[in-house]
Amino acid sequence: MLTSLNYLAKRSCGRMNGQLAKHAFDFTKPSIKLNQVEQKICRVLNDYTSLYNKNHGELAEPLTLRISGGWVRDKLLGRESHDLDIAINIMSGEQFAIQLNEFLNEHYDKYELEPHSIHKIDINPEKSKHLETATTKLYNIEIDFVNLRSEEYSEQSRIPVVKFGTAEQDALRRDATLNALFYNITQNKIEDFTKLGLRDLHEGILRTPLAPRKTFLDDPLRVLRLIRFAARYSFKIEPEVYEEMKHAEIN
């Protein structure tokens, strides 16, 4: 098993010396073109966010919604994606989804959108993917809502303690800088809290937001994820990251 993984990682890292073309988008002025369904979804989310903030002027931080992860990566690469994960800054995914559903009950005619049932995925400490998430549908697109979070690991377990976090903390806990990008729906802009995500996506480089050893020790499955991304997108594994993949402690 380890021999096979090392072989795959070596092949992916070997692309560092290849002549892969850079991905065609301006990483200094990045923008995302929403399709018609995405425009409708963002309109609903923005309208509710605006109403919520108007009614809660005492908040220290206004409600802000961000699309995170794979959707941002794929849209910048010119690929359509239906993997919509909405990160929320001041409430849980379930709280937001319930309030959004109530809003749609009152404004069905305006948006021509029937409220859907909300499915909650509870925290399961027996599994590594144990995030509390609420799922619903908007314009027949399934959407996950989850709060921004930080993670703390102990030496005894790779199952993290999850807490509310900032957008930067949420970005730094991810497997690669190019998967740590956000699309701020409220402000209609792309956010790169690692300061390397846009450039790495443009150049096709897989680099961890934090030190590779820490990233992999926190969750060794990230090694497999990076190899999968390298194979799927012809991305290049950054040499330091590749060397840590081979480290005995990680294996």
Short mmCIF file of C-alpha atoms in Angstrom, two decimals:
data_model
loop_
_atom_site.label_atom_id
_atom_site.label_comp_id
_atom_site.label_asym_id
_atom_site.label_seq_id
_atom_site.Cartn_x
_atom_site.Cartn_y
_atom_site.Cartn_z
CA MET A 1 0.00 0.00 0.00
CA LEU A 2 2.69 2.50 1.01
CA THR A 3 4.76 1.61 -2.03
CA SER A 4 1.79 2.37 -4.29
CA LEU A 5 1.13 5.69 -2.59
CA ASN A 6 4.76 6.71 -2.85
CA TYR A 7 4.72 5.80 -6.54
CA LEU A 8 1.63 7.93 -7.18
CA ALA A 9 3.02 10.84 -5.19
CA LYS A 10 6.34 10.60 -7.01
CA ARG A 11 4.59 10.69 -10.37
CA SER A 12 2.60 13.74 -9.29
CA CYS A 13 5.67 15.50 -7.91
CA GLY A 14 7.54 14.66 -11.07
CA ARG A 15 5.27 17.04 -12.89
CA MET A 16 7.18 19.84 -11.18
CA ASN A 17 9.78 19.44 -13.90
CA GLY A 18 7.20 19.18 -16.70
CA GLN A 19 5.93 21.83 -19.06
CA LEU A 20 2.36 22.12 -17.81
CA ALA A 21 0.55 25.23 -18.96
CA LYS A 22 -0.56 27.63 -16.27
CA HIS A 23 -4.27 27.80 -15.69
CA ALA A 24 -5.80 30.62 -17.68
CA PHE A 25 -7.19 33.19 -15.26
CA ASP A 26 -5.81 36.48 -13.98
CA PHE A 27 -4.88 35.68 -10.39
CA THR A 28 -4.11 39.34 -9.71
CA LYS A 29 -7.71 40.34 -10.54
CA PRO A 30 -9.72 37.14 -10.07
CA SER A 31 -13.41 37.06 -10.81
CA ILE A 32 -16.12 34.43 -11.03
CA LYS A 33 -18.91 34.40 -13.60
CA LEU A 34 -22.09 33.07 -12.05
CA ASN A 35 -24.46 31.05 -14.20
CA GLN A 36 -28.19 31.82 -14.11
CA VAL A 37 -28.99 29.40 -11.30
CA GLU A 38 -26.06 30.63 -9.22
CA GLN A 39 -27.22 34.21 -9.74
CA LYS A 40 -30.66 33.29 -8.40
CA ILE A 41 -29.18 31.48 -5.41
CA CYS A 42 -26.88 34.39 -4.55
CA ARG A 43 -29.76 36.84 -4.93
CA VAL A 44 -31.83 34.95 -2.36
CA LEU A 45 -28.89 34.64 0.05
CA ASN A 46 -27.91 38.29 -0.33
CA ASP A 47 -31.47 39.53 0.15
CA TYR A 48 -31.86 37.53 3.35
CA THR A 49 -28.42 38.57 4.62
CA SER A 50 -29.24 42.24 3.99
CA LEU A 51 -32.57 41.92 5.84
CA TYR A 52 -30.95 40.10 8.76
CA ASN A 53 -28.24 42.73 9.16
CA LYS A 54 -30.79 45.53 8.93
CA ASN A 55 -32.82 43.94 11.73
CA HIS A 56 -29.74 43.23 13.88
CA GLY A 57 -27.83 46.49 13.79
CA GLU A 58 -26.34 45.79 17.22
CA LEU A 59 -24.15 42.94 15.95
CA ALA A 60 -20.40 43.34 16.46
CA GLU A 61 -19.92 41.58 13.13
CA PRO A 62 -22.53 41.53 10.34
CA LEU A 63 -23.78 38.27 8.90
CA THR A 64 -21.53 37.34 5.97
CA LEU A 65 -21.87 34.36 3.65
CA ARG A 66 -19.04 32.76 1.71
CA ILE A 67 -18.92 29.87 -0.75
CA SER A 68 -15.90 27.79 0.17
CA GLY A 69 -13.57 25.18 -1.24
CA GLY A 70 -14.02 23.19 -4.41
CA TRP A 71 -16.68 25.37 -6.04
CA VAL A 72 -14.38 28.41 -5.98
CA ARG A 73 -11.45 26.40 -7.34
CA ASP A 74 -13.47 24.89 -10.18
CA LYS A 75 -15.20 28.14 -11.19
CA LEU A 76 -11.85 29.91 -11.47
CA LEU A 77 -10.64 27.06 -13.67
CA GLY A 78 -13.67 27.54 -15.93
CA ARG A 79 -15.44 24.39 -14.74
CA GLU A 80 -19.05 24.24 -13.62
CA SER A 81 -19.60 22.93 -10.13
CA HIS A 82 -22.68 22.01 -8.08
CA ASP A 83 -20.70 21.50 -4.88
CA LEU A 84 -22.02 24.50 -2.97
CA ASP A 85 -20.79 24.78 0.61
CA ILE A 86 -21.85 28.00 2.31
CA ALA A 87 -19.70 29.10 5.25
CA ILE A 88 -21.42 31.33 7.83
CA ASN A 89 -19.58 33.58 10.24
CA ILE A 90 -21.92 34.19 13.21
CA MET A 91 -24.30 31.23 13.48
CA SER A 92 -24.48 27.51 12.85
CA GLY A 93 -25.52 26.06 9.53
CA GLU A 94 -28.75 24.75 11.02
CA GLN A 95 -29.68 28.11 12.53
CA PHE A 96 -29.12 29.88 9.24
CA ALA A 97 -30.95 27.29 7.12
CA ILE A 98 -34.03 27.38 9.37
CA GLN A 99 -34.20 31.18 9.27
CA LEU A 100 -33.68 31.19 5.49
CA ASN A 101 -36.53 28.71 5.12
CA GLU A 102 -38.83 30.96 7.14
CA PHE A 103 -37.84 33.88 4.91
CA LEU A 104 -38.73 31.88 1.80
CA ASN A 105 -42.09 30.93 3.30
CA GLU A 106 -42.92 34.63 3.42
CA HIS A 107 -41.49 35.56 0.00
CA TYR A 108 -42.33 32.60 -2.22
CA ASP A 109 -43.89 34.75 -4.94
CA LYS A 110 -40.87 37.03 -5.26
CA TYR A 111 -38.34 34.23 -5.74
CA GLU A 112 -40.59 31.54 -7.25
CA LEU A 113 -38.95 29.14 -4.86
CA GLU A 114 -40.66 26.74 -2.53
CA PRO A 115 -39.02 26.14 0.84
CA HIS A 116 -37.49 22.68 1.23
CA SER A 117 -37.05 20.47 4.22
CA ILE A 118 -33.77 20.90 6.05
CA HIS A 119 -31.59 17.89 6.75
CA LYS A 120 -29.14 18.21 9.60
CA ILE A 121 -25.94 16.17 9.67
CA ASP A 122 -25.02 15.91 13.34
CA ILE A 123 -21.53 15.87 14.74
CA ASN A 124 -20.27 12.29 14.91
CA PRO A 125 -17.12 12.01 17.02
CA GLU A 126 -16.51 8.47 15.74
CA LYS A 127 -15.67 9.75 12.26
CA SER A 128 -13.20 12.29 10.96
CA LYS A 129 -15.82 14.08 8.84
CA HIS A 130 -18.00 14.99 11.78
CA LEU A 131 -18.98 18.54 11.02
CA GLU A 132 -22.44 19.72 11.96
CA THR A 133 -24.01 20.67 8.64
CA ALA A 134 -27.48 21.62 7.44
CA THR A 135 -28.48 20.73 3.89
CA THR A 136 -31.33 22.09 1.81
CA LYS A 137 -32.12 22.83 -1.86
CA LEU A 138 -32.38 26.10 -3.73
CA TYR A 139 -33.46 25.95 -7.39
CA ASN A 140 -32.87 22.18 -7.35
CA ILE A 141 -29.25 22.60 -6.22
CA GLU A 142 -28.32 20.93 -2.95
CA ILE A 143 -26.51 23.33 -0.65
CA ASP A 144 -24.64 22.68 2.60
CA PHE A 145 -24.54 25.34 5.30
CA VAL A 146 -21.85 25.23 8.00
CA ASN A 147 -20.27 27.78 10.30
CA LEU A 148 -16.69 28.96 9.87
CA ARG A 149 -14.54 26.85 12.15
CA SER A 150 -11.19 26.20 13.68
CA GLU A 151 -9.86 22.78 14.61
CA GLU A 152 -7.66 21.61 17.48
CA TYR A 153 -6.02 18.18 17.43
CA SER A 154 -4.50 16.16 20.25
CA GLU A 155 -1.68 13.63 19.98
CA GLN A 156 -4.08 10.88 21.02
CA SER A 157 -6.58 11.30 18.19
CA ARG A 158 -6.86 12.68 14.67
CA ILE A 159 -10.49 13.63 15.40
CA PRO A 160 -10.38 17.39 15.99
CA VAL A 161 -12.21 19.52 18.49
CA VAL A 162 -14.21 21.89 16.29
CA LYS A 163 -14.96 25.45 17.39
CA PHE A 164 -16.36 28.58 15.78
CA GLY A 165 -13.56 30.34 13.93
CA THR A 166 -12.70 33.18 11.63
CA ALA A 167 -12.50 32.94 7.85
CA GLU A 168 -8.70 32.91 8.11
CA GLN A 169 -8.73 30.06 10.65
CA ASP A 170 -11.11 28.13 8.43
CA ALA A 171 -8.83 28.63 5.43
CA LEU A 172 -5.68 27.55 7.26
CA ARG A 173 -7.20 24.25 8.42
CA ARG A 174 -7.73 23.04 4.82
CA ASP A 175 -5.63 20.57 2.85
CA ALA A 176 -4.25 22.90 0.16
CA THR A 177 -4.00 26.63 -0.44
CA LEU A 178 -5.93 26.34 -3.71
CA ASN A 179 -8.79 24.66 -1.83
CA ALA A 180 -8.81 27.39 0.83
CA LEU A 181 -10.30 30.14 -1.35
CA PHE A 182 -13.62 31.80 -0.54
CA TYR A 183 -16.17 33.60 -2.69
CA ASN A 184 -17.70 36.30 -0.50
CA ILE A 185 -21.33 36.37 -1.65
CA THR A 186 -22.10 39.51 0.31
CA GLN A 187 -19.27 41.49 -1.26
CA ASN A 188 -19.07 39.64 -4.60
CA LYS A 189 -15.35 39.02 -4.35
CA ILE A 190 -12.80 36.24 -3.97
CA GLU A 191 -10.86 36.04 -0.71
CA ASP A 192 -7.46 34.39 -0.36
CA PHE A 193 -6.60 34.30 3.34
CA THR A 194 -3.51 32.10 2.84
CA LYS A 195 -2.10 34.72 0.41
CA LEU A 196 -0.94 31.84 -1.83
CA GLY A 197 -4.13 30.16 -3.01
CA LEU A 198 -4.74 32.19 -6.17
CA ARG A 199 -1.14 32.03 -7.33
CA ASP A 200 -0.92 28.29 -6.58
CA LEU A 201 -4.14 27.64 -8.48
CA HIS A 202 -2.88 29.68 -11.43
CA GLU A 203 0.38 27.71 -11.46
CA GLY A 204 -1.21 24.38 -10.55
CA ILE A 205 0.78 23.85 -7.35
CA LEU A 206 -0.46 21.82 -4.39
CA ARG A 207 0.86 23.41 -1.22
CA THR A 208 -0.47 23.08 2.33
CA PRO A 209 -1.66 26.27 4.11
CA LEU A 210 0.29 25.35 7.25
CA ALA A 211 3.55 23.42 7.57
CA PRO A 212 3.10 20.10 5.68
CA ARG A 213 4.06 17.96 8.67
CA LYS A 214 1.39 19.58 10.85
CA THR A 215 -1.22 19.42 8.09
CA PHE A 216 -0.64 15.69 7.53
CA LEU A 217 -0.27 14.71 11.18
CA ASP A 218 -3.55 16.45 11.96
CA ASP A 219 -5.25 14.35 9.27
CA PRO A 220 -3.16 11.82 7.27
CA LEU A 221 -6.01 11.41 4.76
CA ARG A 222 -4.95 14.76 3.34
CA VAL A 223 -2.04 12.94 1.70
CA LEU A 224 -4.52 10.92 -0.35
CA ARG A 225 -6.57 14.00 -1.14
CA LEU A 226 -3.58 15.87 -2.54
CA ILE A 227 -2.54 12.90 -4.66
CA ARG A 228 -6.09 12.66 -5.99
CA PHE A 229 -6.12 16.37 -6.89
CA ALA A 230 -2.73 16.02 -8.58
CA ALA A 231 -4.04 13.17 -10.73
CA ARG A 232 -7.42 14.72 -11.48
CA TYR A 233 -6.29 18.23 -12.39
CA SER A 234 -2.66 17.66 -13.40
CA PHE A 235 -1.59 19.77 -10.45
CA LYS A 236 1.99 19.64 -9.18
CA ILE A 237 2.84 18.67 -5.61
CA GLU A 238 5.21 21.20 -4.07
CA PRO A 239 8.58 19.49 -3.29
CA GLU A 240 8.54 20.17 0.46
CA VAL A 241 5.01 18.79 0.67
CA TYR A 242 6.06 15.69 -1.26
CA GLU A 243 9.02 15.08 1.05
CA GLU A 244 6.73 15.19 4.08
CA MET A 245 4.40 12.70 2.38
CA LYS A 246 7.26 10.20 2.42
CA HIS A 247 8.18 10.82 6.05
CA ALA A 248 8.00 7.71 8.24
CA GLU A 249 5.84 9.44 10.84
CA ILE A 250 3.25 10.32 8.20
CA ASN A 251 3.28 6.82 6.72
#
